[in-house]
Coordinates of C-alpha atoms in Angstrom, one line a residue:
X479 CA 0.0 0.0 0.0
X480 CA 1.3 3.4 -1.0
X481 CA 2.3 5.5 2.0
X482 CA 3.9 8.8 3.1
X483 CA 6.8 8.7 5.5
X484 CA 6.3 11.2 8.3
X485 CA 9.4 13.3 9.0
X486 CA 10.0 13.1 12.7
X487 CA 8.8 9.6 13.5
X488 CA 9.5 8.0 10.1
X489 CA 6.1 6.3 10.5
X490 CA 4.4 5.3 7.3
X491 CA 1.0 7.0 6.8
X492 CA -1.2 5.3 4.1
X493 CA -1.9 7.6 1.1
X494 CA -5.5 6.4 0.9
X495 CA -7.5 6.3 4.2
X496 CA -11.1 5.9 5.1
X497 CA -12.9 9.1 6.4
X498 CA -15.4 8.8 9.2
X499 CA -17.1 12.2 8.8
X500 CA -20.9 11.7 8.4
X501 CA -20.8 8.0 9.0
X502 CA -23.9 7.4 11.1
X503 CA -23.6 5.8 14.5
X504 CA -25.9 2.9 13.6
X505 CA -23.8 1.8 10.7
X506 CA -20.3 2.9 11.8
X507 CA -19.0 -0.3 13.4
X508 CA -20.0 -2.3 10.3
X509 CA -18.7 0.3 8.0
X510 CA -15.3 0.4 9.7
X511 CA -15.1 -3.4 9.8
X512 CA -15.9 -3.6 6.1
X513 CA -13.4 -0.9 5.3
X514 CA -10.7 -2.8 7.1
X515 CA -11.8 -6.0 5.4
X516 CA -11.5 -4.2 2.0
X517 CA -7.9 -3.3 2.8
X518 CA -8.1 0.2 4.4
X519 CA -5.5 0.7 7.1
X520 CA -6.0 4.4 7.9
X521 CA -9.1 5.5 9.7
X522 CA -9.7 9.2 9.9
X523 CA -12.0 10.2 12.8
X524 CA -12.6 13.1 15.1
X525 CA -14.3 13.9 18.4
X526 CA -16.7 16.1 16.5
X527 CA -18.0 13.2 14.4
X528 CA -19.7 11.7 17.3
X529 CA -19.0 8.1 16.2
X530 CA -15.7 7.2 17.9
X531 CA -17.1 4.5 20.1
X532 CA -18.7 2.8 17.2
X533 CA -15.6 3.2 15.1
X534 CA -13.7 1.5 17.9
X535 CA -16.2 -1.3 18.0
X536 CA -15.5 -2.0 14.4
X537 CA -11.7 -1.9 15.0
X538 CA -12.1 -4.3 17.9
X539 CA -14.1 -6.7 15.8
X540 CA -11.6 -6.7 13.0
X541 CA -8.8 -7.4 15.4
X542 CA -10.7 -10.1 17.1
X543 CA -11.5 -11.8 13.8
X544 CA -7.8 -11.7 12.9
X545 CA -8.1 -9.2 10.0
X546 CA -5.5 -6.9 11.4
X547 CA -3.4 -6.2 14.5
X548 CA -3.6 -2.7 16.2
X549 CA -0.1 -1.9 14.9
X550 CA -1.3 -2.5 11.3
X551 CA -3.7 0.4 11.6
X552 CA -3.1 4.1 11.4
X553 CA -5.8 5.8 13.5
X554 CA -6.3 9.6 13.3
X555 CA -8.5 11.7 15.5
X556 CA -8.8 15.4 16.2
X557 CA -9.0 17.9 19.1
X558 CA -12.3 19.8 19.1
X559 CA -12.4 23.6 19.4
X560 CA -13.8 23.6 23.0
X561 CA -10.8 21.8 24.4
X562 CA -8.0 24.1 23.4
X563 CA -7.0 25.1 26.9
X564 CA -3.9 23.3 28.2
X565 CA -5.6 21.3 30.9
X566 CA -8.4 20.2 28.6
X567 CA -6.3 18.8 25.8
X568 CA -5.0 15.7 27.7
X569 CA -8.4 15.2 29.4
X570 CA -10.3 15.0 26.2
X571 CA -7.7 13.0 24.4
X572 CA -7.8 10.3 27.1
X573 CA -11.6 10.2 26.8
X574 CA -11.4 9.9 23.0
X575 CA -8.9 7.0 23.3
X576 CA -11.2 5.3 25.8
X577 CA -14.1 5.7 23.3
X578 CA -12.0 4.1 20.6
X579 CA -10.8 1.4 23.0
X580 CA -7.1 2.0 22.1
X581 CA -4.0 3.2 23.9
X582 CA -2.7 5.8 21.4
X583 CA -3.5 7.7 18.3
X584 CA -1.2 7.4 15.4
X585 CA -2.0 11.0 14.5
X586 CA -3.9 13.6 16.5
X587 CA -4.8 16.9 14.9
X588 CA -6.0 20.3 16.1
X589 CA -9.3 20.2 14.2
X590 CA -9.6 24.0 13.7
X591 CA -7.5 27.0 14.8
X592 CA -10.6 28.2 16.7
X593 CA -10.8 28.2 20.5
X594 CA -14.3 28.0 21.8
X595 CA -15.7 28.2 25.3
X596 CA -15.2 24.9 27.2
X597 CA -18.1 22.5 27.4
X598 CA -17.9 19.7 29.9
X599 CA -18.2 16.4 28.1
X600 CA -20.6 15.2 30.8
X601 CA -22.9 18.0 29.8
X602 CA -22.8 17.6 26.0
X603 CA -20.5 15.6 23.7
X604 CA -19.7 16.3 21.1
X605 CA -20.2 19.9 21.9
X606 CA -20.3 21.2 18.3
X607 CA -20.0 24.9 17.6
X608 CA -22.7 26.3 19.8
X609 CA -23.6 26.9 23.5
X610 CA -26.9 25.7 24.9
X611 CA -28.5 28.9 23.7
X612 CA -27.4 28.3 20.1
X613 CA -24.8 31.1 20.2
X614 CA -21.1 30.8 19.5
X615 CA -18.8 31.6 22.4
X616 CA -15.1 32.1 21.7
X617 CA -12.3 31.6 24.2
X618 CA -9.0 33.4 24.4
X619 CA -6.6 30.4 24.2
X620 CA -3.6 31.0 21.9
X621 CA -2.3 28.3 19.6
X622 CA 1.0 28.4 21.5
X623 CA -0.8 27.0 24.6
X624 CA -2.7 24.4 22.6
X625 CA 0.3 23.2 20.7
X626 CA 2.4 22.8 23.9
X627 CA -0.4 20.6 25.3
X628 CA -0.4 18.6 22.1
X629 CA 3.4 18.0 22.4
X630 CA 2.8 16.6 25.9
X631 CA 0.5 13.9 24.3
X632 CA 3.6 12.8 22.3
X633 CA 5.8 12.7 25.5
X634 CA 3.2 10.6 27.3
X635 CA 2.8 8.3 24.3
X636 CA -0.9 9.1 23.8
X637 CA -0.2 10.3 20.2
X638 CA 2.7 9.2 18.0
X639 CA 2.3 12.1 15.6
X640 CA 0.6 15.5 16.0
X641 CA -0.5 18.0 13.3
X642 CA -2.9 20.7 12.2
X643 CA -6.1 20.9 10.3
X644 CA -7.8 23.9 8.5
X645 CA -4.7 26.1 9.0
X646 CA -3.2 28.6 6.5
X647 CA 0.4 29.4 5.9
X648 CA 0.9 32.2 8.5
X649 CA -0.3 30.1 11.4
X650 CA 1.8 27.1 10.3
X651 CA 4.9 29.3 10.2
X652 CA 4.0 30.7 13.6
X653 CA 3.7 27.2 15.1
X654 CA 7.1 26.2 13.5
X655 CA 8.8 29.1 15.4
X656 CA 8.1 27.6 18.8
X657 CA 7.3 23.9 18.2
X658 CA 9.4 21.3 20.0
X659 CA 7.7 18.8 17.8
X660 CA 6.8 20.2 14.4
X661 CA 3.4 19.4 12.8
X662 CA 3.8 16.2 10.9
X663 CA 0.6 16.5 8.9
X664 CA -1.8 19.3 7.7
X665 CA -5.3 18.2 6.8
X666 CA -7.3 20.7 4.7
X667 CA -10.2 20.9 2.3
X668 CA -8.6 20.3 -1.1
X669 CA -10.2 19.5 -4.5
X670 CA -10.0 20.9 -8.0
X671 CA -12.3 23.8 -7.1
X672 CA -9.9 24.6 -4.2
X673 CA -6.5 23.5 -5.3
X674 CA -4.5 25.3 -2.6
X675 CA -1.3 25.1 -4.6
X676 CA 0.6 27.7 -2.5
X677 CA -0.3 26.0 0.7
X678 CA 0.7 22.6 -0.6
X679 CA 4.1 24.0 -1.8
X680 CA 4.7 25.6 1.7
X681 CA 4.1 22.2 3.4
X682 CA 6.4 20.4 1.0
X683 CA 9.1 23.0 1.8
X684 CA 8.9 22.1 5.5
X685 CA 8.3 18.3 4.9
X686 CA 4.8 18.5 6.3
X687 CA 2.5 15.8 4.8
X688 CA -0.8 17.0 3.4
X689 CA -4.1 15.2 3.7
X690 CA -7.0 16.3 1.5
X691 CA -10.5 16.1 2.7
X692 CA -13.7 16.6 0.6
X693 CA -11.8 15.3 -2.4
X694 CA -15.1 15.2 -4.3
X695 CA -15.8 18.9 -3.7
X696 CA -19.5 19.9 -3.5
X697 CA -20.7 16.2 -3.4
X698 CA -19.8 16.0 0.3
X699 CA -22.0 18.9 1.2
X700 CA -25.2 18.4 -0.9
X701 CA -27.0 16.5 1.9
X702 CA -26.0 19.4 4.3
X703 CA -27.3 22.0 2.0
X704 CA -23.8 23.5 1.8
X705 CA -22.7 22.8 -1.8
X706 CA -23.0 26.5 -2.5
X707 CA -24.6 25.8 -5.9
X708 CA -21.4 24.5 -7.4
X709 CA -21.7 21.9 -10.2
X710 CA -20.6 18.4 -9.3
X711 CA -17.0 17.5 -9.9
X712 CA -18.1 13.9 -10.3
X713 CA -20.1 15.0 -13.4
X714 CA -17.7 17.6 -14.8
X715 CA -16.6 17.1 -18.4
X716 CA -12.9 17.2 -17.4
X717 CA -13.3 14.5 -14.8
X718 CA -15.5 12.4 -17.0
X719 CA -13.1 12.6 -19.9
X720 CA -10.2 11.4 -17.8
X721 CA -12.3 8.6 -16.3
X722 CA -13.3 7.4 -19.8
X723 CA -9.7 7.5 -21.1
X724 CA -8.4 5.3 -18.2
X725 CA -11.5 3.1 -17.7
X726 CA -11.8 4.4 -14.1
X727 CA -14.6 6.1 -12.1
X728 CA -14.8 9.8 -11.8
X729 CA -14.1 9.4 -8.0
X730 CA -10.9 7.5 -8.7
X731 CA -9.8 10.3 -11.1
X732 CA -10.4 13.0 -8.4
X733 CA -8.5 11.0 -5.8
X734 CA -5.6 10.3 -8.2
X735 CA -5.4 14.0 -8.9
X736 CA -4.3 14.4 -5.3
X737 CA -2.4 11.2 -4.6
X738 CA -0.3 11.4 -7.8
X739 CA 1.1 14.7 -6.4
X740 CA 1.9 13.2 -3.0
X741 CA -1.3 14.3 -1.2
X742 CA -3.1 11.8 1.0
X743 CA -6.9 11.3 0.7
X744 CA -9.6 10.1 3.1
X745 CA -12.7 9.3 1.0
X746 CA -15.8 7.8 2.6
X747 CA -18.4 5.5 1.1
X748 CA -21.0 3.2 2.5
X749 CA -21.1 1.3 -0.7
X750 CA -18.8 -1.7 -0.8
X751 CA -18.0 -1.4 -4.5
X752 CA -17.1 2.3 -4.3
X753 CA -15.2 1.7 -1.1
X754 CA -12.9 -0.8 -2.9
X755 CA -12.7 1.3 -6.0
X756 CA -11.6 4.4 -4.0
X757 CA -8.8 2.3 -2.4
X758 CA -7.7 1.3 -5.8
X759 CA -7.2 4.9 -7.0
X760 CA -3.4 4.5 -7.3
X761 CA -3.6 1.8 -10.0
X762 CA -3.2 4.3 -12.9
X763 CA -1.5 7.6 -13.7
X764 CA -3.1 10.7 -15.1
X765 CA -1.2 12.5 -17.8
X766 CA 0.4 15.9 -17.1
X767 CA -2.3 17.5 -19.3
X768 CA -5.0 15.8 -17.3
X769 CA -3.6 16.9 -14.0
X770 CA -3.3 20.4 -15.3
X771 CA -6.8 20.5 -16.6
X772 CA -8.2 19.4 -13.3
X773 CA -6.1 22.0 -11.5
X774 CA -7.3 24.6 -13.9
X775 CA -10.8 24.1 -12.4
X776 CA -9.7 26.0 -9.3
X777 CA -12.1 28.8 -8.3
X778 CA -11.0 29.0 -4.7
X779 CA -14.4 27.6 -3.7
X780 CA -14.2 26.8 0.1
X781 CA -17.1 24.7 1.2
X782 CA -16.1 24.2 4.9
X783 CA -15.7 27.7 6.3
X784 CA -16.4 28.6 9.9
X785 CA -17.1 32.2 8.8
X786 CA -20.4 30.8 7.5
X787 CA -21.3 30.0 11.1
X788 CA -20.1 33.2 12.7
X789 CA -18.2 36.1 11.2
X790 CA -15.7 36.1 14.1
X791 CA -14.4 32.7 12.9
X792 CA -13.2 33.9 9.5
X793 CA -9.9 31.9 9.8
X794 CA -9.5 31.9 6.0
X795 CA -10.0 35.7 5.5

């Protein structure tokens, strides 16, 4: 399986993983089990997804059935916005590990560079973006404090690797100035409508691996009413032409556009056929002209933007 070697630990991170965003609780354990059975070894979760216990149930079943050992899996999770204060980082990480039923995360990311007011997990979990009254409450916790607490997770062997998500260049450079352990991975929205070429180049300069989420662009947001009216990348003429040329699916083409340039992907599917096809996206190469044509679709369309929730959260401004 193709992988990216992470700089500090030299651990191999699979290039194609299985994303757990929007995987419903009722099906999550079976979905994770089937993904592992199909050959996936990276599982990308988060506290905010609300399905970590169920994902862990699927992992436990796969291990019990002899499909994998824990060390064969690369499990990623993320720190939610309400737990950015130093004392809350370790507390919630241990709780998330308990939900998964594992001793460590292979990768733990700061989900957003947004600090929100603490919500006790016993009161509401996952806490999402809002207080009990439906309003957003920010908290003055600097990234310097949060990152220091993330580094303690490494020292205590609760996380092998730590990284960032939804961060832009200036904040990455700021973290690099004081980091004892540099971010190993940056996970961001990345698809032909939002190519982020300058950000990818910056990460390569500092040997920070990049993971793309929402590789299919608007498709991931249709059911949420958040596709912003953008035409489907899965039905775009450029995507379809490349798929026809190579005898592959449009989804495989969009994933290969990323992986062929050294960017990891974390697609999700509840369909067993598509699940296997997505994993097989590295079995062909796009031509330079096909890569360029897909990149030329860039319109800087950002579908996951906290500014749409509250103007004070315009982290991509």
